[in-house]
Short mmCIF file of C-alpha atoms in Angstrom, two decimals:
data_model
loop_
_atom_site.label_atom_id
_atom_site.label_comp_id
_atom_site.label_asym_id
_atom_site.label_seq_id
_atom_site.Cartn_x
_atom_site.Cartn_y
_atom_site.Cartn_z
CA MET N 1 68.14 83.66 134.77
CA ALA N 2 65.84 85.19 131.58
CA GLU N 3 68.44 87.97 131.32
CA ASP N 4 71.16 85.87 131.62
CA SER N 5 69.74 83.75 128.61
CA CYS N 6 68.96 86.78 126.25
CA ASN N 7 72.16 88.28 126.75
CA GLY N 8 74.97 86.45 128.37
CA ASN N 9 75.20 83.44 126.14
CA LEU N 10 75.38 84.95 122.98
CA ASN N 11 79.24 84.64 121.53
CA HIS N 12 79.26 87.98 119.83
CA GLU N 13 77.43 89.91 122.76
CA ALA N 14 80.06 88.47 124.99
CA ALA N 15 82.84 89.35 123.00
CA LYS N 16 81.60 92.89 123.02
CA LYS N 17 81.17 93.26 126.50
CA ALA N 18 84.64 91.90 127.25
CA ALA N 19 86.30 94.37 124.82
CA HIS N 20 84.40 97.30 126.14
CA ALA N 21 85.45 96.32 129.67
CA SER N 22 88.92 96.61 128.90
CA GLY N 23 88.34 99.46 127.13
CA PHE N 24 88.89 98.32 123.41
CA GLY N 25 88.35 100.42 120.88
CA GLU N 26 87.53 104.06 123.17
CA GLU N 27 91.02 105.51 122.21
CA ARG N 28 90.65 104.73 118.53
CA LEU N 29 87.15 105.83 117.82
CA ALA N 30 88.54 108.94 120.14
CA GLU N 31 90.98 109.32 117.07
CA LEU N 32 88.41 109.31 114.34
CA ARG N 33 86.11 111.50 116.13
CA GLY N 34 88.91 114.29 116.53
CA LEU N 35 89.93 114.12 113.22
CA LEU N 36 86.07 114.41 111.79
CA GLY N 37 85.60 117.20 114.33
CA LYS N 38 82.91 115.31 116.18
CA ALA N 39 82.18 117.55 119.62
CA ASP N 40 80.89 115.86 122.64
CA GLY N 41 77.83 114.61 122.61
CA ASP N 42 77.46 114.40 119.12
CA ALA N 43 77.41 110.65 118.07
CA LEU N 44 80.06 109.77 115.33
CA ARG N 45 77.25 108.15 112.43
CA ILE N 46 78.49 105.20 110.11
CA VAL N 47 76.27 103.70 107.57
CA GLY N 48 76.89 100.77 105.34
CA VAL N 49 74.86 101.33 101.82
CA GLY N 50 74.18 98.02 100.45
CA ALA N 51 73.27 94.64 102.51
CA GLY N 52 74.97 91.68 100.78
CA ALA N 53 77.34 89.14 102.30
CA TRP N 54 80.10 91.37 102.83
CA GLY N 55 78.82 94.87 103.34
CA SER N 56 76.29 93.28 106.05
CA VAL N 57 79.49 91.77 107.79
CA PHE N 58 81.32 94.71 108.15
CA ILE N 59 78.66 96.30 109.59
CA ALA N 60 78.12 93.72 112.19
CA MET N 61 81.80 93.48 112.77
CA LEU N 62 81.70 97.09 113.89
CA GLN N 63 78.55 96.66 115.61
CA ASP N 64 80.36 94.06 117.44
CA ALA N 65 83.37 95.93 118.25
CA TYR N 66 81.96 99.34 119.18
CA GLY N 67 78.22 99.16 120.05
CA ALA N 68 78.54 98.99 123.53
CA LEU N 69 79.70 102.48 123.23
CA ARG N 70 76.70 103.95 121.70
CA ASP N 71 76.75 107.55 123.05
CA SER N 72 79.96 108.05 120.72
CA VAL N 73 79.28 106.28 117.92
CA GLN N 74 75.96 104.54 116.13
CA MET N 75 75.83 102.22 112.99
CA ARG N 76 73.02 101.50 110.38
CA ILE N 77 72.69 99.56 107.49
CA TRP N 78 70.43 100.47 104.22
CA ARG N 79 69.05 98.14 101.89
CA ARG N 80 66.31 98.13 99.65
CA GLY N 81 62.69 97.02 101.42
CA GLY N 82 60.08 94.94 99.93
CA LYS N 83 62.51 91.43 98.76
CA GLU N 84 60.85 88.59 99.48
CA VAL N 85 62.55 85.63 101.22
CA ASP N 86 60.86 82.77 99.20
CA LYS N 87 60.01 79.57 101.57
CA PRO N 88 62.60 76.94 100.95
CA THR N 89 65.02 79.68 102.17
CA ALA N 90 62.49 80.18 105.06
CA GLU N 91 62.30 76.60 105.91
CA HIS N 92 66.53 76.65 105.86
CA LEU N 93 66.79 79.53 108.05
CA PHE N 94 64.35 78.09 110.64
CA GLU N 95 66.72 75.01 110.70
CA VAL N 96 69.79 77.50 111.16
CA ILE N 97 68.04 79.34 113.78
CA ASN N 98 67.47 75.82 115.77
CA ALA N 99 70.82 74.60 115.40
CA ARG N 100 72.24 77.62 117.41
CA GLU N 101 71.37 77.88 120.94
CA ASP N 102 72.39 81.56 121.55
CA VAL N 103 70.19 82.61 118.16
CA LEU N 104 67.45 80.73 119.60
CA ARG N 105 67.13 82.07 122.76
CA ARG N 106 67.71 85.79 121.44
CA LEU N 107 64.68 85.52 118.99
CA ILE N 108 62.44 83.70 121.75
CA CYS N 109 63.51 86.82 124.09
CA LYS N 110 62.53 89.09 121.45
CA CYS N 111 59.34 87.71 120.62
CA ALA N 112 60.57 87.16 117.02
CA TYR N 113 61.03 83.52 116.89
CA LEU N 114 57.30 82.86 116.06
CA LYS N 115 57.47 84.43 112.68
CA TYR N 116 60.13 82.26 111.48
CA VAL N 117 57.85 79.27 112.66
CA GLU N 118 55.01 80.61 110.47
CA ALA N 119 57.40 81.12 107.57
CA ARG N 120 58.51 77.44 107.49
CA LEU N 121 54.78 76.50 107.34
CA GLY N 122 54.13 78.90 104.54
CA ASP N 123 51.57 81.16 106.75
CA ARG N 124 53.86 84.02 106.52
CA THR N 125 56.01 86.02 104.18
CA LEU N 126 59.68 87.20 105.63
CA TYR N 127 61.62 90.29 104.07
CA ALA N 128 65.26 90.70 103.78
CA ASP N 129 65.39 93.77 105.31
CA GLU N 130 63.25 92.20 108.42
CA ILE N 131 65.55 89.18 108.92
CA LEU N 132 68.37 91.82 108.39
CA ARG N 133 67.38 93.43 111.62
CA ASP N 134 67.69 89.91 113.17
CA GLY N 135 70.89 89.28 112.23
CA PHE N 136 70.36 87.35 108.99
CA CYS N 137 71.82 88.43 105.57
CA LEU N 138 69.65 86.66 102.54
CA ASN N 139 73.12 85.98 100.84
CA MET N 140 74.29 84.19 103.52
CA ILE N 141 71.85 82.28 105.78
CA ASP N 142 74.30 79.85 107.22
CA THR N 143 76.02 82.81 109.13
CA PRO N 144 74.01 84.54 111.78
CA LEU N 145 75.30 88.12 112.64
CA CYS N 146 74.30 90.22 115.46
CA PRO N 147 71.00 91.98 115.27
CA LEU N 148 71.25 95.37 112.88
CA LYS N 149 69.65 98.54 112.73
CA VAL N 150 68.13 98.53 109.33
CA VAL N 151 66.98 101.30 107.49
CA THR N 152 65.20 101.17 104.15
CA ASN N 153 64.62 104.85 103.61
CA LEU N 154 68.07 105.72 101.50
CA GLN N 155 67.57 109.68 102.30
CA GLU N 156 67.28 108.60 106.44
CA ALA N 157 69.59 106.37 105.84
CA VAL N 158 72.60 108.80 104.60
CA TRP N 159 71.70 112.61 105.22
CA ASP N 160 73.75 113.01 108.16
CA ALA N 161 76.29 109.99 107.91
CA ASP N 162 79.78 110.77 108.72
CA ILE N 163 81.43 107.87 107.21
CA VAL N 164 79.54 105.87 104.37
CA VAL N 165 80.40 102.34 103.90
CA ASN N 166 79.58 101.25 100.16
CA ALA N 167 78.77 97.65 99.60
CA LEU N 168 77.19 98.01 96.54
CA PRO N 169 77.52 95.75 93.60
CA SER N 170 79.23 98.25 90.78
CA THR N 171 76.55 98.35 88.34
CA GLU N 172 74.39 99.66 91.03
CA ILE N 173 76.54 102.27 92.31
CA ARG N 174 75.79 104.95 89.77
CA PRO N 175 71.92 105.61 90.16
CA VAL N 176 72.13 104.96 94.18
CA PHE N 177 74.96 107.64 94.53
CA GLN N 178 73.26 109.88 92.23
CA GLN N 179 70.02 110.17 94.63
CA ILE N 180 72.37 110.17 97.36
CA GLY N 181 74.63 113.21 95.95
CA ARG N 182 71.25 114.99 95.65
CA TYR N 183 70.46 114.32 99.34
CA TRP N 184 74.16 116.09 100.04
CA ARG N 185 73.63 119.21 98.08
CA GLU N 186 73.02 121.24 101.19
CA ARG N 187 75.80 119.90 103.55
CA ARG N 188 78.53 121.98 104.61
CA THR N 189 81.03 119.29 104.87
CA MET N 190 81.12 115.67 103.23
CA PRO N 191 81.48 112.52 104.98
CA VAL N 192 84.28 110.06 104.49
CA ILE N 193 83.47 107.16 102.15
CA ILE N 194 84.83 103.51 102.35
CA SER N 195 84.07 101.60 99.22
CA LEU N 196 84.05 97.63 99.43
CA ALA N 197 82.95 97.45 95.75
CA LYS N 198 85.03 95.38 93.10
CA GLY N 199 84.19 96.18 89.64
CA VAL N 200 84.63 98.64 87.02
CA GLU N 201 82.98 100.61 83.82
CA ALA N 202 84.42 101.20 80.61
CA VAL N 203 83.76 104.20 78.75
CA LEU N 204 84.47 104.42 75.28
CA GLN N 205 83.94 108.24 75.03
CA PRO N 206 85.75 110.94 74.19
CA VAL N 207 88.57 108.30 74.58
CA PRO N 208 88.41 104.84 76.04
CA HIS N 209 89.05 104.87 80.08
CA ILE N 210 87.89 102.76 82.79
CA ILE N 211 86.09 104.19 85.87
CA THR N 212 86.46 102.45 89.36
CA PRO N 213 83.66 102.25 92.07
CA THR N 214 85.55 105.03 94.04
CA GLN N 215 85.64 107.47 90.88
CA MET N 216 82.07 106.61 90.55
CA ILE N 217 81.24 107.97 93.77
CA VAL N 218 83.00 111.17 93.36
CA ASP N 219 81.79 111.58 90.02
CA THR N 220 78.22 111.18 90.88
CA THR N 221 78.28 112.92 94.68
CA GLY N 222 80.93 115.56 94.17
CA VAL N 223 82.84 114.63 97.38
CA ALA N 224 86.31 114.91 97.37
CA ALA N 225 88.55 112.38 95.81
CA GLU N 226 90.78 112.34 99.20
CA ASN N 227 87.67 111.60 101.23
CA VAL N 228 86.77 108.33 99.01
CA LEU N 229 88.89 105.06 100.41
CA TYR N 230 88.56 101.51 98.76
CA LEU N 231 89.35 98.62 101.52
CA GLY N 232 89.69 95.01 100.48
CA GLY N 233 91.51 91.99 101.06
CA PRO N 234 91.71 88.51 101.16
CA ASN N 235 88.24 87.88 103.08
CA ILE N 236 85.78 85.38 102.58
CA ALA N 237 82.76 87.11 104.45
CA ALA N 238 81.17 84.31 106.43
CA GLU N 239 84.59 83.25 107.55
CA VAL N 240 85.87 86.80 108.89
CA TYR N 241 82.61 86.90 110.75
CA ASN N 242 82.98 83.47 112.65
CA ARG N 243 86.62 85.13 113.49
CA GLU N 244 89.09 83.47 111.19
CA TYR N 245 91.98 85.60 110.87
CA ALA N 246 91.98 87.86 108.18
CA ASN N 247 93.66 91.29 106.90
CA ALA N 248 92.86 94.19 104.48
CA ARG N 249 94.25 97.11 103.21
CA ILE N 250 92.54 100.18 103.13
CA CYS N 251 93.87 102.55 100.29
CA GLY N 252 93.39 106.37 99.46
CA SER N 253 94.53 109.86 100.99
CA GLU N 254 97.08 109.81 103.60
CA LYS N 255 94.27 112.05 105.50
CA TRP N 256 91.93 109.16 106.40
CA ARG N 257 93.70 105.92 105.66
CA LYS N 258 95.78 105.71 108.79
CA ALA N 259 93.03 106.81 111.37
CA LEU N 260 90.55 104.43 109.44
CA ALA N 261 93.12 101.39 109.41
CA HIS N 262 93.45 101.90 113.01
CA PHE N 263 89.85 102.14 114.05
CA LEU N 264 89.02 99.12 111.75
CA ARG N 265 91.75 96.78 113.01
CA GLN N 266 90.78 93.90 115.26
CA PRO N 267 92.79 90.93 116.90
CA HIS N 268 91.21 88.71 114.21
CA PHE N 269 90.89 91.23 111.44
CA VAL N 270 93.95 93.30 110.78
CA VAL N 271 94.14 96.25 108.48
CA TRP N 272 96.90 98.05 106.74
CA ASP N 273 97.09 101.25 104.96
CA ASN N 274 98.55 101.93 101.47
CA SER N 275 98.31 104.71 99.16
CA ASP N 276 97.99 102.96 96.15
CA LEU N 277 94.45 102.98 95.53
CA THR N 278 94.50 102.27 91.77
CA THR N 279 96.52 98.93 91.71
CA HIS N 280 94.33 97.60 94.80
CA GLU N 281 90.69 98.83 93.18
CA VAL N 282 91.84 97.31 89.72
CA MET N 283 92.77 94.07 91.01
CA GLY N 284 89.80 94.15 92.95
CA GLY N 285 87.51 93.87 89.88
CA LEU N 286 89.86 91.75 87.98
CA LYS N 287 90.23 88.82 90.54
CA ASN N 288 86.42 88.23 89.98
CA VAL N 289 87.16 87.91 86.25
CA TYR N 290 89.78 85.40 86.57
CA ALA N 291 87.89 83.78 89.14
CA ILE N 292 85.07 82.59 86.97
CA GLY N 293 87.83 81.10 85.12
CA ALA N 294 89.24 79.40 87.67
CA GLY N 295 85.94 77.69 88.86
CA MET N 296 85.14 76.66 85.15
CA VAL N 297 88.82 74.94 84.95
CA GLY N 298 88.63 73.13 88.62
CA ALA N 299 85.21 71.76 87.21
CA LEU N 300 86.38 70.49 84.05
CA THR N 301 89.42 69.01 85.30
CA ASN N 302 87.80 67.10 88.25
CA GLU N 303 89.78 69.74 90.42
CA SER N 304 93.26 69.07 89.07
CA ALA N 305 95.79 70.77 91.05
CA THR N 306 97.99 70.60 87.88
CA SER N 307 95.87 72.45 85.86
CA LYS N 308 94.65 74.90 88.27
CA ALA N 309 98.46 75.82 89.00
CA VAL N 310 98.73 75.97 85.34
CA TYR N 311 95.92 78.38 85.36
CA PHE N 312 96.86 80.61 88.52
CA ALA N 313 100.45 81.24 86.45
CA HIS N 314 98.48 82.55 83.31
CA CYS N 315 95.66 84.46 85.10
CA THR N 316 98.10 86.39 87.21
CA SER N 317 100.26 87.39 84.28
CA GLU N 318 97.40 88.53 82.33
CA MET N 319 96.46 90.56 86.02
CA ILE N 320 99.79 92.00 86.25
CA TYR N 321 99.67 93.39 82.62
CA ILE N 322 96.10 95.05 82.61
CA THR N 323 97.40 96.91 85.91
CA HIS N 324 100.81 98.05 83.95
CA LEU N 325 98.69 99.25 81.59
CA LEU N 326 96.76 101.48 84.02
CA ALA N 327 98.87 102.82 86.59
CA GLU N 328 102.33 103.95 85.75
CA GLN N 329 104.38 102.39 88.85
CA PRO N 330 101.53 99.79 90.22
CA GLU N 331 102.16 97.77 93.73
CA ARG N 332 103.58 94.58 92.73
CA LEU N 333 100.96 91.64 92.81
CA ALA N 334 102.31 90.50 96.00
CA GLY N 335 101.04 89.83 99.81
CA PRO N 336 97.24 90.92 100.26
CA LEU N 337 96.93 91.40 96.29
CA LEU N 338 97.84 87.94 95.91
CA ALA N 339 95.99 86.82 98.65
CA ASP N 340 92.54 88.36 97.95
CA THR N 341 93.24 86.69 94.30
CA TYR N 342 93.89 83.76 95.68
CA VAL N 343 90.99 83.24 98.11
CA THR N 344 88.63 84.56 95.34
CA LEU N 345 89.91 81.68 93.03
CA LEU N 346 89.72 79.46 95.78
CA LYS N 347 86.33 80.17 97.06
CA GLY N 348 84.63 83.15 96.04
CA ARG N 349 81.22 83.58 94.71
CA ASN N 350 82.50 83.83 91.16
CA ALA N 351 84.61 80.87 91.36
CA TRP N 352 81.30 78.97 92.49
CA TYR N 353 79.60 80.74 89.48
CA GLY N 354 82.03 79.57 87.02
CA GLU N 355 82.10 75.91 88.60
CA LYS N 356 78.31 75.66 88.64
CA LEU N 357 78.22 77.17 85.00
CA ALA N 358 80.84 74.10 83.53
CA LYS N 359 78.94 71.53 85.35
CA GLY N 360 75.72 72.71 83.94
CA GLU N 361 74.16 73.20 87.00
CA LEU N 362 73.70 77.03 86.25
CA LYS N 363 73.10 78.42 82.59
CA ILE N 364 74.39 81.66 81.59
CA GLU N 365 70.83 82.56 80.63
CA MET N 366 69.89 82.66 84.18
CA GLY N 367 71.52 86.13 84.74
CA ASP N 368 74.41 87.36 86.93
CA SER N 369 72.46 87.70 90.17
CA ILE N 370 71.78 84.33 91.70
CA SER N 371 69.40 83.59 94.63
CA GLY N 372 71.34 83.15 97.95
CA LYS N 373 74.57 84.44 96.33
CA GLY N 374 74.06 87.84 94.91
CA MET N 375 75.52 89.50 91.73
CA ILE N 376 78.37 87.67 90.12
CA GLN N 377 80.38 90.80 89.86
CA GLY N 378 82.74 89.20 87.67
CA VAL N 379 80.58 88.94 84.74
CA SER N 380 80.05 92.69 84.14
CA ALA N 381 83.86 93.19 84.84
CA VAL N 382 84.60 90.78 81.73
CA GLU N 383 82.65 92.71 79.66
CA ALA N 384 83.96 95.93 80.71
CA PHE N 385 87.80 94.86 80.58
CA HIS N 386 87.21 93.53 77.27
CA GLU N 387 85.54 96.51 75.75
CA LEU N 388 88.30 98.62 77.32
CA LEU N 389 91.34 96.79 75.83
CA ARG N 390 90.00 95.83 72.36
CA GLN N 391 90.06 99.25 71.64
CA PRO N 392 92.35 99.81 68.60
CA SER N 393 93.33 103.53 69.94
CA LEU N 394 94.76 101.75 72.38
CA SER N 395 97.11 99.57 70.58
CA VAL N 396 100.39 98.25 71.87
CA MET N 397 103.11 96.89 69.78
CA HIS N 398 103.39 93.36 69.90
CA PRO N 399 106.97 92.39 70.34
CA GLU N 400 106.64 88.77 68.30
CA LEU N 401 104.94 90.26 65.26
CA ASN N 402 106.54 93.78 65.67
CA LYS N 403 102.99 95.44 65.19
CA PRO N 404 100.44 97.24 66.82
CA VAL N 405 97.87 95.28 68.35
CA ALA N 406 94.74 95.91 70.72
CA PRO N 407 95.70 95.12 74.37
CA VAL N 408 93.29 92.30 74.51
CA GLU N 409 95.03 90.39 72.01
CA LEU N 410 97.71 89.76 74.69
CA CYS N 411 95.09 88.40 77.39
CA PRO N 412 93.60 84.89 75.60
CA ILE N 413 92.11 84.26 79.22
CA LEU N 414 90.01 87.26 79.32
CA ARG N 415 89.28 86.69 75.49
CA ALA N 416 88.13 83.23 76.33
CA LEU N 417 85.98 84.32 78.96
CA TYR N 418 84.30 87.15 76.97
CA LYS N 419 83.54 84.29 74.03
CA ILE N 420 82.06 82.11 77.02
CA LEU N 421 80.21 85.20 79.03
CA ILE N 422 79.01 87.83 76.99
CA GLN N 423 79.20 86.44 73.51
CA ARG N 424 77.69 83.19 74.59
CA ASN N 425 79.37 81.51 71.30
CA SER N 426 81.80 79.25 73.29
CA PRO N 427 81.14 76.29 75.84
CA PRO N 428 82.86 76.56 79.23
CA GLY N 429 85.07 74.27 78.04
CA ALA N 430 87.05 76.87 75.96
CA ILE N 431 88.93 78.13 78.66
CA LEU N 432 91.07 75.09 78.72
CA GLN N 433 92.29 75.86 75.08
CA ALA N 434 93.26 78.96 76.18
CA LEU N 435 95.75 77.10 78.47
CA ARG N 436 96.62 74.30 76.21
CA ASP N 437 97.32 76.17 72.93
CA GLU N 438 100.70 74.47 72.32
CA ASN N 439 102.09 77.80 70.96
CA MET N 440 101.91 79.79 74.14
CA TYR N 441 104.91 81.07 75.55
CA ASP N 442 106.06 81.23 79.49
CA PRO N 443 103.60 83.88 81.21
CA ARG N 444 106.78 85.55 82.51
CA HIS N 445 107.12 86.94 79.54
CA ARG N 446 103.99 89.10 79.66
CA ILE N 447 104.60 89.88 83.37
CA GLU N 448 108.29 91.60 81.55
CA MET N 449 106.34 93.77 79.57
CA ASP N 450 105.64 96.46 82.36
CA LYS N 451 106.46 99.35 80.85
CA VAL N 452 102.76 99.76 78.92
CA TYR N 453 101.39 102.53 80.77
CA ILE N 454 98.71 104.27 78.93
CA PRO N 455 97.78 107.29 80.88
CA GLN N 456 94.35 107.99 79.41
CA LEU N 457 93.01 104.52 80.82
CA LEU N 458 92.56 106.49 83.83
CA CYS N 459 92.26 110.02 82.89
CA GLY N 460 88.36 110.34 82.82
CA GLU N 461 87.44 113.28 80.17
CA LYS N 462 90.54 114.61 79.73
CA GLU N 463 92.32 113.34 76.52
CA ILE N 464 96.10 112.54 77.07
CA PRO N 465 98.53 111.72 74.37
CA LEU N 466 99.22 107.85 74.74
CA LYS N 467 102.46 107.10 76.27
CA LYS N 468 103.60 103.58 74.83
CA VAL N 469 106.91 101.91 75.78
CA PRO N 470 107.04 98.22 75.33
CA ASN N 471 109.72 96.28 76.19
CA PRO N 472 111.26 95.66 72.85
CA GLY N 473 113.26 92.64 74.19
CA ALA N 474 110.15 90.79 75.72
CA LYS N 475 108.53 87.81 74.41
CA ILE N 476 104.78 87.22 74.66
CA LEU N 477 102.45 84.49 75.07
CA ASP N 478 100.64 83.98 71.64
CA PRO N 479 96.73 84.82 72.18
CA ILE N 480 94.47 82.06 70.89
CA SER N 481 92.70 83.03 67.65
CA GLY N 482 89.32 84.53 67.26
CA GLY N 483 87.78 88.14 67.72
#
């Protein structure tokens, strides 16, 4: 009976066993192992780097699906050690544990329950890596996961990895993957990397250009670009782990993406593959920018559906316009791309952050790393996109004024967010002015300006002559005044 209590009553354990019994995943795993050249007896090693909500859920989902095949695949996750769990969080964690019989039984059977009792009483300090081993992500306490193998030594975690899942905030990718690149110098073959990160860097020298997370990884590790892919979609981490139906796309080289899409797909989590990495990765960063504004608009208008719809129309037109600056033939903002934008504006942490700012419950001076939520990626992305698009050298022809202007002049919401979040010289209410300017034109006109591709924006170190072909017949929204 004790064994049944420890193992048989756990929802995810039961699902995993049932899947294994029916042969679920074995064919997919064999396909991926063959593509990676894994010999019999040599387990496929999958490593998560970064243990925020989505990164932890992603590895936990793989653990649930394939963990029973431990001779063929092994999974672990890296996070920095030493992060303390404060007493209020420990108290709440104790409540979560006691509210879930399956979790309570599991911890008692592992003789791990007592430490949570002591932490609740203030007699013991818990650490983020410690609770992750028991299946609790610090940024998502209310959603218990399966237990994970957690490694706090980065070199130990990644040195022999076959597949690395990057779940770091974009602001942390460069320093962490520089270290990883040093560990991989002696490797004969490089791993495949799946990046979940959403964010960008703006670089102004030698020419203004943008660097996406996959490019940061290529630059710092020397891994071939074809081995680095991006996965994104309309996913709220806790809901996906609770088996709400979701979908995503894995984007990158055909060599890997189809087999990885097949491997990652689950009945409740459908993964498609796509070659257009640029559009999906840039949109992944842009949606966080405009989600902050969505949270502000909702709070400032008492969740007015009309106001939020107006905002949605304008912000998506800016996103499309910016994407057309960066990619010559970008995929249209439709399907999973539009759904990813929608769900982030609706319920993501960036929208939550904008809402709290507008209500005065958070202050910008508190920074963009929030306890219980993690990094608010949209803040750094606002600065990066604004700094890039304000450069005079990237100017496009303003069809109304018939003179060159910096691209940011055609993005009034982005400019308003920059004033609020980065310059800090405007209140959150200024976002409404970006919507209510009586001189604004139909956002459709901005979308029609789709021939404004500027090759140097993603060219890296190579200086390429500007190729600007604005649509002379298109009208444009009049930008809000100011710098």
